Coordinates of C-alpha atoms and ligand atoms in Angstrom, one line a residue:
X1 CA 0.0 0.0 0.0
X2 CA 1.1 3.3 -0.8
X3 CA 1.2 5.8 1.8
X4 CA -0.7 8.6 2.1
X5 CA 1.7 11.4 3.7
X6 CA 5.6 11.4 3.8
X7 CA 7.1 13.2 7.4
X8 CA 10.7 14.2 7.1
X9 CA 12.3 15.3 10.3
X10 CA 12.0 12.9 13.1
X11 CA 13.0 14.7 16.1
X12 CA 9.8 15.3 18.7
X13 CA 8.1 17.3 16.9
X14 CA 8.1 15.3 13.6
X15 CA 7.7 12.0 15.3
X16 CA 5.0 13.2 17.3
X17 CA 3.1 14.9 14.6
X18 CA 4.0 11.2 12.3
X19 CA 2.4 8.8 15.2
X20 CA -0.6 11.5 15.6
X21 CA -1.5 10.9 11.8
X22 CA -0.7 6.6 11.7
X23 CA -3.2 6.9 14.9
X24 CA -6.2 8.6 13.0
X25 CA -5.5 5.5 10.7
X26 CA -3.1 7.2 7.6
X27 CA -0.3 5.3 6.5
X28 CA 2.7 7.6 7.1
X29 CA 6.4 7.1 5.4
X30 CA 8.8 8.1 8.0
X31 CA 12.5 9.9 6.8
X32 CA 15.0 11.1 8.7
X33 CA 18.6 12.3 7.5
X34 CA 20.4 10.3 10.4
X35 CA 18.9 6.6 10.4
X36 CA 18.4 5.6 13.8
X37 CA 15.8 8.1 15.0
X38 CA 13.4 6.1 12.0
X39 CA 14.3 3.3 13.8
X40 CA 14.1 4.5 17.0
X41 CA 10.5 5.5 15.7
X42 CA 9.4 2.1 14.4
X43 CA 10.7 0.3 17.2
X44 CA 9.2 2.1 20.2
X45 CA 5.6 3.1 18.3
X46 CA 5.3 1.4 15.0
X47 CA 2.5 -0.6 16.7
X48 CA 0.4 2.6 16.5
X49 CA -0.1 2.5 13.1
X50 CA 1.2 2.3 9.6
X51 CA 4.5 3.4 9.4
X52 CA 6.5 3.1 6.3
X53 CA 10.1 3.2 7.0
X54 CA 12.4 5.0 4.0
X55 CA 16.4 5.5 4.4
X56 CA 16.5 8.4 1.6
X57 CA 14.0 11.0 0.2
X58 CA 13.8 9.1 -3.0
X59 CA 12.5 5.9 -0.9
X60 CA 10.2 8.3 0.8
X61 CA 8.7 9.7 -2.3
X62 CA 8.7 6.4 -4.0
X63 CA 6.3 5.5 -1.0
X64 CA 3.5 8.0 -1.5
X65 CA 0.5 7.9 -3.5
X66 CA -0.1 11.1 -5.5
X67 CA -0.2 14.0 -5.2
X68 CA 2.4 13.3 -2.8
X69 CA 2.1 15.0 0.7
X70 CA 5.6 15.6 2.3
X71 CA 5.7 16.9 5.5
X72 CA 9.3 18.4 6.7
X73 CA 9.8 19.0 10.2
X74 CA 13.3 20.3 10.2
X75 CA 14.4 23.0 12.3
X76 CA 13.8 26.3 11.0
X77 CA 16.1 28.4 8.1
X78 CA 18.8 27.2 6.1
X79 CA 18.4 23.3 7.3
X80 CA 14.4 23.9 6.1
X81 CA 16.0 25.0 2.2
X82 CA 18.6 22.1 2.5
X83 CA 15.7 19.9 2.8
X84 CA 13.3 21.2 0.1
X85 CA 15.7 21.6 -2.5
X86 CA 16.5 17.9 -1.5
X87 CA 13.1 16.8 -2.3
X88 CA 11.7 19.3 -4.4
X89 CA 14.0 17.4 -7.9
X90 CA 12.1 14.2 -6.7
X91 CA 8.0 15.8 -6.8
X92 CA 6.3 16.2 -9.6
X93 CA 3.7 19.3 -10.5
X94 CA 0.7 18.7 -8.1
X95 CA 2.8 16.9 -4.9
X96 CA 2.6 19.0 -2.0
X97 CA 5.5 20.1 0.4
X98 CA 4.5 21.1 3.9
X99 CA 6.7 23.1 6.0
X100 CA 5.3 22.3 10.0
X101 CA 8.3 24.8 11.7
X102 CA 8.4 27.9 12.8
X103 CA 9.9 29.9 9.4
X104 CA 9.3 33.6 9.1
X105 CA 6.3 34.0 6.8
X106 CA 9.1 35.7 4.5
X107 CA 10.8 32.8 3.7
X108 CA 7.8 30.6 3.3
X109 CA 6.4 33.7 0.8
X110 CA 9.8 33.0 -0.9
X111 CA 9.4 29.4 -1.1
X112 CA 6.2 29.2 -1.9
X113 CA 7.0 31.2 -5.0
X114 CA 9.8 29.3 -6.0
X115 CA 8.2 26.0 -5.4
X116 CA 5.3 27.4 -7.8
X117 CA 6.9 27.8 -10.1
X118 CA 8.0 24.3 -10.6
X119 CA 4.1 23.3 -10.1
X120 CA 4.6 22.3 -6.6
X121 CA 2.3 23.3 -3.8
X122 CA 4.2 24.8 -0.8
X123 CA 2.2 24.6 2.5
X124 CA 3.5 26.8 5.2
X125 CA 1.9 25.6 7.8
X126 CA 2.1 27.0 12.2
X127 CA 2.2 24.3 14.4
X128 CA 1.3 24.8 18.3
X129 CA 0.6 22.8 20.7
X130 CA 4.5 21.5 21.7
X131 CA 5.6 18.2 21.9
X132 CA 1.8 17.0 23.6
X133 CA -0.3 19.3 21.2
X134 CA 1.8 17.8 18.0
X135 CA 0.7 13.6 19.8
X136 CA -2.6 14.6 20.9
X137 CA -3.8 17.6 18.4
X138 CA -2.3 20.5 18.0
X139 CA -3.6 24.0 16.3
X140 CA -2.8 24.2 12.7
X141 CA -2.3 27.1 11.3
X142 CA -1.8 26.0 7.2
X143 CA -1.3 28.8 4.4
X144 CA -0.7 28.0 0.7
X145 CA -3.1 27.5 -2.2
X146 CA -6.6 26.6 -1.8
X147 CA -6.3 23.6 -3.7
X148 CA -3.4 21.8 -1.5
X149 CA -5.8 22.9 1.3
X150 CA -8.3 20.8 -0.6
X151 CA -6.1 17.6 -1.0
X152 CA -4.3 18.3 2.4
X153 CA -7.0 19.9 5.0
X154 CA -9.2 16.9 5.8
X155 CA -5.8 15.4 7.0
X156 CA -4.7 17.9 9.3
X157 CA -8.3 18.5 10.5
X158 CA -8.4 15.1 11.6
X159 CA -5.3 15.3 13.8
X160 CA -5.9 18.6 15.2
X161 CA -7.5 19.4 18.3
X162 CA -11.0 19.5 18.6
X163 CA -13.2 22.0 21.0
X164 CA -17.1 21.6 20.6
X165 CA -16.2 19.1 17.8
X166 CA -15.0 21.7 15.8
X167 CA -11.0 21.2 14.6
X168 CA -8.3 23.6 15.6
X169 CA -7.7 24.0 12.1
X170 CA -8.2 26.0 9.1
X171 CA -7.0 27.3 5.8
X172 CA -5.2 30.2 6.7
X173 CA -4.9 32.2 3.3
X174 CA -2.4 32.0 0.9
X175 CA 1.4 31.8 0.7
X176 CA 2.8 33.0 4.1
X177 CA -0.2 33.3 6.0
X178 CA 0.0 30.4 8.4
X179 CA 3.5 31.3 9.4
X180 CA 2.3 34.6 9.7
X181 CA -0.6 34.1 12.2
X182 CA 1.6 31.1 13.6
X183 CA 4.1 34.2 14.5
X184 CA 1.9 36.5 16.1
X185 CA 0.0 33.8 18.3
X186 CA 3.7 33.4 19.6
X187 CA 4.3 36.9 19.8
X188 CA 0.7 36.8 22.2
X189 CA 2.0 34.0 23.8
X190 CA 5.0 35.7 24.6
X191 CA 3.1 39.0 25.9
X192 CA 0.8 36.5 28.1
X193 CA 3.8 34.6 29.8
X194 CA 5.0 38.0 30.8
X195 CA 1.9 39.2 31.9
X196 CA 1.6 36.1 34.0
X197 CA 5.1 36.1 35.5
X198 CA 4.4 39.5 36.4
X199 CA 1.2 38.8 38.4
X200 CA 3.6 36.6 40.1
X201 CA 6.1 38.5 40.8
X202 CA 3.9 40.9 42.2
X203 CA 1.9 38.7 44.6
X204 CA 5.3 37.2 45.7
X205 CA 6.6 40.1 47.1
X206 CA 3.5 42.3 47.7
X207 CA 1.7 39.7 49.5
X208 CA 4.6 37.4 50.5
X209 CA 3.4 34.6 49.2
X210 CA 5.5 31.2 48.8
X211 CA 5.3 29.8 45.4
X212 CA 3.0 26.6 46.5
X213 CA 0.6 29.1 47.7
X214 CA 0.4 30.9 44.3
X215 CA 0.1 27.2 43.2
X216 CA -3.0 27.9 45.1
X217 CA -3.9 31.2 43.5
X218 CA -3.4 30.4 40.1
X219 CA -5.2 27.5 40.3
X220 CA -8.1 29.5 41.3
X221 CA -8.0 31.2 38.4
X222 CA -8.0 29.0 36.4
X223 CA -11.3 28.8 37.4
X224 CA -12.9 32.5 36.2
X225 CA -12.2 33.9 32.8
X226 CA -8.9 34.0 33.1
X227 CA -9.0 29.7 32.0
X228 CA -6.1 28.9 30.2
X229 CA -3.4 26.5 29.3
X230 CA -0.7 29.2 30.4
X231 CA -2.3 30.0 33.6
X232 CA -2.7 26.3 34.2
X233 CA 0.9 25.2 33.5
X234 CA 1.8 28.8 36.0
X235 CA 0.1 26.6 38.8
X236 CA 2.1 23.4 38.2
X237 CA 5.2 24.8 38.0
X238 CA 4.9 27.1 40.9
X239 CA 4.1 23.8 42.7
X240 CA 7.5 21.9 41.9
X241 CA 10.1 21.4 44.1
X242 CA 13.3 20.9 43.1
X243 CA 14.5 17.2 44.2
X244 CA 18.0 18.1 44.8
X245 CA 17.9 21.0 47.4
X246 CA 14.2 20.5 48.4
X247 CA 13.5 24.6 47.2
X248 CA 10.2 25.3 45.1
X249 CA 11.5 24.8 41.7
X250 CA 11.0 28.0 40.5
X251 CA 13.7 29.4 42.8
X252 CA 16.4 27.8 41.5
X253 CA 16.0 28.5 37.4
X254 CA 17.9 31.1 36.5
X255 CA 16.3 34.0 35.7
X256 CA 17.4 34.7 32.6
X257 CA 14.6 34.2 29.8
X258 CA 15.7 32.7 26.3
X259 CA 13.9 33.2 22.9
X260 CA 14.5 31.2 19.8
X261 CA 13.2 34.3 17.6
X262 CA 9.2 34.6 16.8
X263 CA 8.4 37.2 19.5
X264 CA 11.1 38.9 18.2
X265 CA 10.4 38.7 14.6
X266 CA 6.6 39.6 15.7
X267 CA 7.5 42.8 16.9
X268 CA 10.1 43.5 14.3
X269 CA 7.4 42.8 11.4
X270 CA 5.1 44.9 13.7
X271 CA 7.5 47.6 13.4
X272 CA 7.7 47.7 9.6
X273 CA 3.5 47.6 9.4
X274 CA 3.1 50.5 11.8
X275 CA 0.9 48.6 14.1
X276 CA 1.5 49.3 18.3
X277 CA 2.2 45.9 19.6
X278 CA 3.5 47.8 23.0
X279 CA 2.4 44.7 24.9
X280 CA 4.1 42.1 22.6
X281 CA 7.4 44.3 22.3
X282 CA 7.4 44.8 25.8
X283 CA 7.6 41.0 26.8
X284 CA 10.3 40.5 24.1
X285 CA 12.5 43.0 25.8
X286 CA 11.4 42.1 29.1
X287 CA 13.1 38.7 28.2
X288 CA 15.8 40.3 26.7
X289 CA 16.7 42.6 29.6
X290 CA 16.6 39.2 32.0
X291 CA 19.5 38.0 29.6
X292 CA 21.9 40.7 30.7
X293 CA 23.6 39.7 33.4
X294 CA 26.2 42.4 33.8
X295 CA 23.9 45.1 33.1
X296 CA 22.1 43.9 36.0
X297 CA 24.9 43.3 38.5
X298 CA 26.2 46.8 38.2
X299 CA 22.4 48.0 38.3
X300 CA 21.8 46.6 41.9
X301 CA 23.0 49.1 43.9
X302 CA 20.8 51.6 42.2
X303 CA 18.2 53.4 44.8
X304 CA 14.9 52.1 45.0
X305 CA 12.4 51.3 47.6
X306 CA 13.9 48.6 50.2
X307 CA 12.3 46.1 48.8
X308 CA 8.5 45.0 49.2
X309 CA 7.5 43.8 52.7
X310 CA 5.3 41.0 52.8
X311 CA 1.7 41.9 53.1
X312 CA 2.2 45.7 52.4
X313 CA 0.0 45.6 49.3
X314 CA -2.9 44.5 51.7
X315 CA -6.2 43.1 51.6
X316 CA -7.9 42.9 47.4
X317 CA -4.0 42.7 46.3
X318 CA -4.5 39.5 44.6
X319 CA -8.5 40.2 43.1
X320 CA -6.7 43.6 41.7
X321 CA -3.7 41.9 40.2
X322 CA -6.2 39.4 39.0
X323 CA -8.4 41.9 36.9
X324 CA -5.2 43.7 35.5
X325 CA -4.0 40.4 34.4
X326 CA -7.1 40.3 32.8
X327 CA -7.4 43.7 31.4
X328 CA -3.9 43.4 29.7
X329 CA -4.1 40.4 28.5
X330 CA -7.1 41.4 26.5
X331 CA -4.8 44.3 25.0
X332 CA -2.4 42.2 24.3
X333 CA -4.6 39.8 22.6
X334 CA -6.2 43.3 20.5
X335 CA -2.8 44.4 19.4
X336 CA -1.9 40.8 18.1
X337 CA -5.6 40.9 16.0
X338 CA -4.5 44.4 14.9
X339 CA -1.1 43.1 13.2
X340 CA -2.9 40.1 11.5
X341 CA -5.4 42.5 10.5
X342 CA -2.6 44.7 9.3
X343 CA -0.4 41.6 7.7
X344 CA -3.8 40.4 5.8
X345 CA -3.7 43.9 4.3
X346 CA -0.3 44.8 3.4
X347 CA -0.2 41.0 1.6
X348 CA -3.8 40.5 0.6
X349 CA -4.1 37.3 2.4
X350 CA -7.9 37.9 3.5
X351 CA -7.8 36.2 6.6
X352 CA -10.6 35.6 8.7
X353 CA -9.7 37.1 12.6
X354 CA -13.2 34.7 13.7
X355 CA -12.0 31.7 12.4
X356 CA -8.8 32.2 14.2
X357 CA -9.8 32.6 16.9
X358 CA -11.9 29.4 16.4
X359 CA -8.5 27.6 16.0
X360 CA -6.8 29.0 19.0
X361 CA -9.4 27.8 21.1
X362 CA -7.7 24.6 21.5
X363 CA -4.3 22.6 20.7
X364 CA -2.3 25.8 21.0
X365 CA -0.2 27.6 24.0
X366 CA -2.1 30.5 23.9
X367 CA -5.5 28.2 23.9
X368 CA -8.6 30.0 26.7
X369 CA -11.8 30.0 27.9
X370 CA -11.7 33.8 26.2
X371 CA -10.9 33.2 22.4
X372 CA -14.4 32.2 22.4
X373 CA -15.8 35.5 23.2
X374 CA -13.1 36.8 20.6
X375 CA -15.0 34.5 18.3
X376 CA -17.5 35.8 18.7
X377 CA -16.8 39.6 18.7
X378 CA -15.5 39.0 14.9
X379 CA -18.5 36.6 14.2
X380 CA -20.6 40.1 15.0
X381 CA -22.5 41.7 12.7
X382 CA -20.5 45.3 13.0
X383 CA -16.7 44.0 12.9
X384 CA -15.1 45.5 15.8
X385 CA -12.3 48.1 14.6
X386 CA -10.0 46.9 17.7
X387 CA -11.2 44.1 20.3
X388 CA -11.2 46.5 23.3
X389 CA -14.3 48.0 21.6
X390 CA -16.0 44.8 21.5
X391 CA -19.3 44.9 23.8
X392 CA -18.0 42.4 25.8
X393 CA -14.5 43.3 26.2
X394 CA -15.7 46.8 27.4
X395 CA -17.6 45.6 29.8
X396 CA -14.5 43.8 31.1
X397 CA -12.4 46.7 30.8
X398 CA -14.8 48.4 32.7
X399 CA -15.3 46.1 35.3
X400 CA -11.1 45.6 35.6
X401 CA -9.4 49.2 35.4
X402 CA -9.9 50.4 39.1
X403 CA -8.3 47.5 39.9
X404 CA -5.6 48.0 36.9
X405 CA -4.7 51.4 38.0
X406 CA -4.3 50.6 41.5
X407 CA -1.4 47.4 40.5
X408 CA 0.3 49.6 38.3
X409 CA 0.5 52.1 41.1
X410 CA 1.1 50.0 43.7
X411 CA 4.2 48.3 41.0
X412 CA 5.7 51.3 40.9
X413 CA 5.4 52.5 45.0
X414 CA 6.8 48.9 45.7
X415 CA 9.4 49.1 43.2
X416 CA 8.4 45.4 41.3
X417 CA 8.5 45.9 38.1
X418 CA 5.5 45.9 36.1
X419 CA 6.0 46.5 32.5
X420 CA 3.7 44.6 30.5
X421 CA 1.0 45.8 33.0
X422 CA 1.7 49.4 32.6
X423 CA 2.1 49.2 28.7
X424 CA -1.2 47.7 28.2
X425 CA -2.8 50.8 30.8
X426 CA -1.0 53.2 28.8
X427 CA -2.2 51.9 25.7
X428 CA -5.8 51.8 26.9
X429 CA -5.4 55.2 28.1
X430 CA -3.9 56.5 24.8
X431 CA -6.9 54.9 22.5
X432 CA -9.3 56.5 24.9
X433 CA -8.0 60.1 24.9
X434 CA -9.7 63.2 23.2
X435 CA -6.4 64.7 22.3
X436 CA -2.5 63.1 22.7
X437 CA 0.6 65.2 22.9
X438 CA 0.9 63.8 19.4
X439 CA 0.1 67.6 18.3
X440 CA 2.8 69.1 20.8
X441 CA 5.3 66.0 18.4
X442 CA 3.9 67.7 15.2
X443 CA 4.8 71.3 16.8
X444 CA 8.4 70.2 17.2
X445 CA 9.0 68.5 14.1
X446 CA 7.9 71.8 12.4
X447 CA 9.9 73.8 14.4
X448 CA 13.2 72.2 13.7
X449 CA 12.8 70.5 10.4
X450 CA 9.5 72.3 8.7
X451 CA 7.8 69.4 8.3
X452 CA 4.6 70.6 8.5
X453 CA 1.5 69.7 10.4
X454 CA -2.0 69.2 9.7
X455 CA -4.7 71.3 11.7
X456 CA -7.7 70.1 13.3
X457 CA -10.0 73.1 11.4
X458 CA -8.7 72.7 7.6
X459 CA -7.7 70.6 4.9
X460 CA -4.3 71.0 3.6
X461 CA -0.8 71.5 5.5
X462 CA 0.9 73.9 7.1
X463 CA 4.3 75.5 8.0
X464 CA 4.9 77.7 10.8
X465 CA 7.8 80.2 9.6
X466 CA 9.5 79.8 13.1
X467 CA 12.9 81.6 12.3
X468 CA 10.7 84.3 10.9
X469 CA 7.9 86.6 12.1
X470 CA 6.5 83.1 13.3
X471 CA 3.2 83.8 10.8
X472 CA 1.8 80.6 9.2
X473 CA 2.1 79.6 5.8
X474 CA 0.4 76.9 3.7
X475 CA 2.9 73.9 3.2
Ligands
6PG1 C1 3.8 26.6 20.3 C2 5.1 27.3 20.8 C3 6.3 26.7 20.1 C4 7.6 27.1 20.9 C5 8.2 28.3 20.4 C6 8.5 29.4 21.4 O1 3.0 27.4 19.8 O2 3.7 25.4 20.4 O3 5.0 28.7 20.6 O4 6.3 27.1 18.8 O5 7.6 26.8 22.2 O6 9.4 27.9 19.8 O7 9.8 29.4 21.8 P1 10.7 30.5 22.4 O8 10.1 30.9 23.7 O9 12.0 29.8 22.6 O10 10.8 31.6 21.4

């Protein structure tokens, strides 16, 4: 029998995403460029399922029934191109070539045009879920052509998650847009992690709280609207202790956050659209600034408030820091719509923001109780212009700023830094004002470079002639 999908790339992610599809009952050729992690495969799982086991990409190809579907799971960048220009002299026009990493949606745009034009169909497809999602159902996120989606969809449907019976997978739009959307749901997940560590951080050492009481806390949470993977996994790790020195576990990992690179290329991608992703950017640096270990050992003598005795945030600490974790999170969440919105435009991929949310609900990092209600703002008949407007995430805003306002005060009387907190307050409070010192920015510019300004009463643009009688002129 001929197979009906090809993986290449058997490290966890490959493997696991290869026994997930032999389970729903495909018959998968397995490939790897060193031999023993196929049979490393076979041996420990190939009672799943139908595994067919190929040494080279030519046995691999020669295994799949047409169009061929070859799935490469190989890490991201050059390794990715080694590995597509491997196979890519052994398709022929129709085969499919799926790439499951985390590429930037630039280089799947590029590949998908060069694969084109040899008739192949180059799938770039975001994969979350980690090692369990990719076994168990992950969120896919595919781009390409609508016809590989045709020949390649019901597949990955069938593997993905499932919430309400509906898969954590859709046809994204076409070229890079599932790397795309696959970058800005990390670029969210890294804005929620902060936002998270930060809550914390600040009920830690505003409330003194040991790390198997905010087990506690968390848990709790998990419980209101807050109901999430993230804040879920918060709760079990706070709980672990660490089996050499008996210490909760989260006291002796160094606190020096890594990145492999999609926050980062979130932000810098936001950058280039013109879309504020304070809360995204934010976490990436937040990470960034952990990582600098001599900028930090000669900052630690710098003045600052003694250091938060426990308690001293008193009584409605943790309900407060609750609702701001809330509140930001739902501005992070509107800034990371606002840059799919903005990619979608600037590349004419058309995505849908509703289903996305429909297939973030489950399988992903970033899955919660809450992507339903983003759901179901898009699903509305008037399209919200930014989430916060949404009926129901106004009422939530409304419910959660007293309580916002007082954490980021109480961050910055304590000393504990807050800054995903404050960036998403400031952002709120910029959206909402009547007038921003944006005009007093346009004043300056003028003055020093004449580059005009618009004015609020007439069309058209205008100079003031500052080194001059200071009279205005029409630009
Ligand atoms: C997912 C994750 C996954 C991975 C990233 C983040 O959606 O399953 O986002 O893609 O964990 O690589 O990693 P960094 O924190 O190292 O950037």
């Amino acid at each position: 029998t001929q197979a009906q999908i090809g993986v290449t790339g058997l490290a966890v992610m490959g493997a696991n995403l290869a026994r997930n599809l032999a389970r729903h009952g495909h018959t998968v050729a397995v490939h790897n460029r060193s031999q023993y992690r196929t049979k490393a495969l076979i041996e420990e799982h190939g009672h799943e399922g139908a595994f067919v086991a190929c040494d080279t990409p030519e046995e691999l190809v020669a295994a799949l029934e047409r169009p061929r579907r070859v799935l490469i799971m190989v890490q991201a960048g050059a390794p990715t191109d080694a590995v597509i220009e491997e196979f890519a002299p052994l398709l022929e026009p129709g085969d499919m070539i799926v790439d499951g990493g985390n590429a930037h949606f630039l280089d799947t745009r590029r590949r998908e045009a060069a694969l084109r034009e040899r008739d192949i169909h180059f799938v770039g497809a975001g994969v979350s879920g980690g090692e369990e999602g990719a076994l168990l159902g992950p969120s896919i996120m595919p781009g390409g052509s609508k016809e590989s989606y045709q020949a390649l969809g019901p597949m990955l449907e069938d593997i993905a998650a499932k919430v309400d019976g509906v898969p954590c997978c859709t046809h994204i739009g076409p070229d890079g847009a599932g790397h795309f959307v696959k970058m800005v749901h990390n670029g969210i997940e890294y804005a929620d992690m902060q936002l998270i560590a930060e809550a914390y951080d600040l009920l830690r050492q505003g409330l003194g709280l040991t790390p198997a009481e905010l087990a506690d806390v968390f848990e709790q949470w998990n419980e209101s609207e807050l109901s999430s993977y993230l804040i879920e996994i918060t709760a079990e790790v706070l709980r672990q202790v660490d089996a050499a020195t008996g210490k909760p576990l989260v006291d002796v990992i160094s606190d020096q956050a890594e990145q492999k690179g999609t926050g980062r290329w979130t932000v810098q991608i936001a950058l280039d659209l013109g879309v504020p992703v304070s809360g995204i950017a934010e976490a990436v640096f937040a990470r960034s600034l952990s990582g600098h270990a001599e900028l930090r050992e000669v900052s630690r003598a710098l003045p600052g408030p003694s250091g938060a005795t426990a308690g001293s945030a008193g009584e409605g600490f943790a309900e407060d820091v609750r609702q701001a974790l809330y509140a930001s999170k739902i501005v992070a969440y509107a800034q990371g719509f606002d840059q799919i919105r903005a990619g979608s435009t600037e590349y004419g991929w058309d995505i849908n923001p509703g289903s996305l949310a429909t297939i973030w609900r489950g399988g992903c990092i970033i899955r919660a109780d809450f992507l339903d209600r983003i759901r179901e703002a898009y699903e509305a008949e008037t399209k919200p212009v930014t989430l916060l407007a949404a009926p129901y995430f106004t009422d939530a805003l409304i419910l959660a700023q007293e309580s916002w306002r007082r954490v980021v005060v109480k961050a910055a009387e304590l000393g504990i830094p807050a800054p995903g907190f404050s960036t998403a307050l400031a952002y709120y409070d910029a959206l909402r004002a009547e007038r921003l010192p944006a005009a007093l920015i346009q004043g300056q510019r003028d003055f020093f470079g004449a580059h005009t300004y618009r004015r609020v009463d007439r069309e058209g643009s205008f100079h003031t002639l500052w080194s001059g009688d200071r009279s205005e002129v029409e630009a």
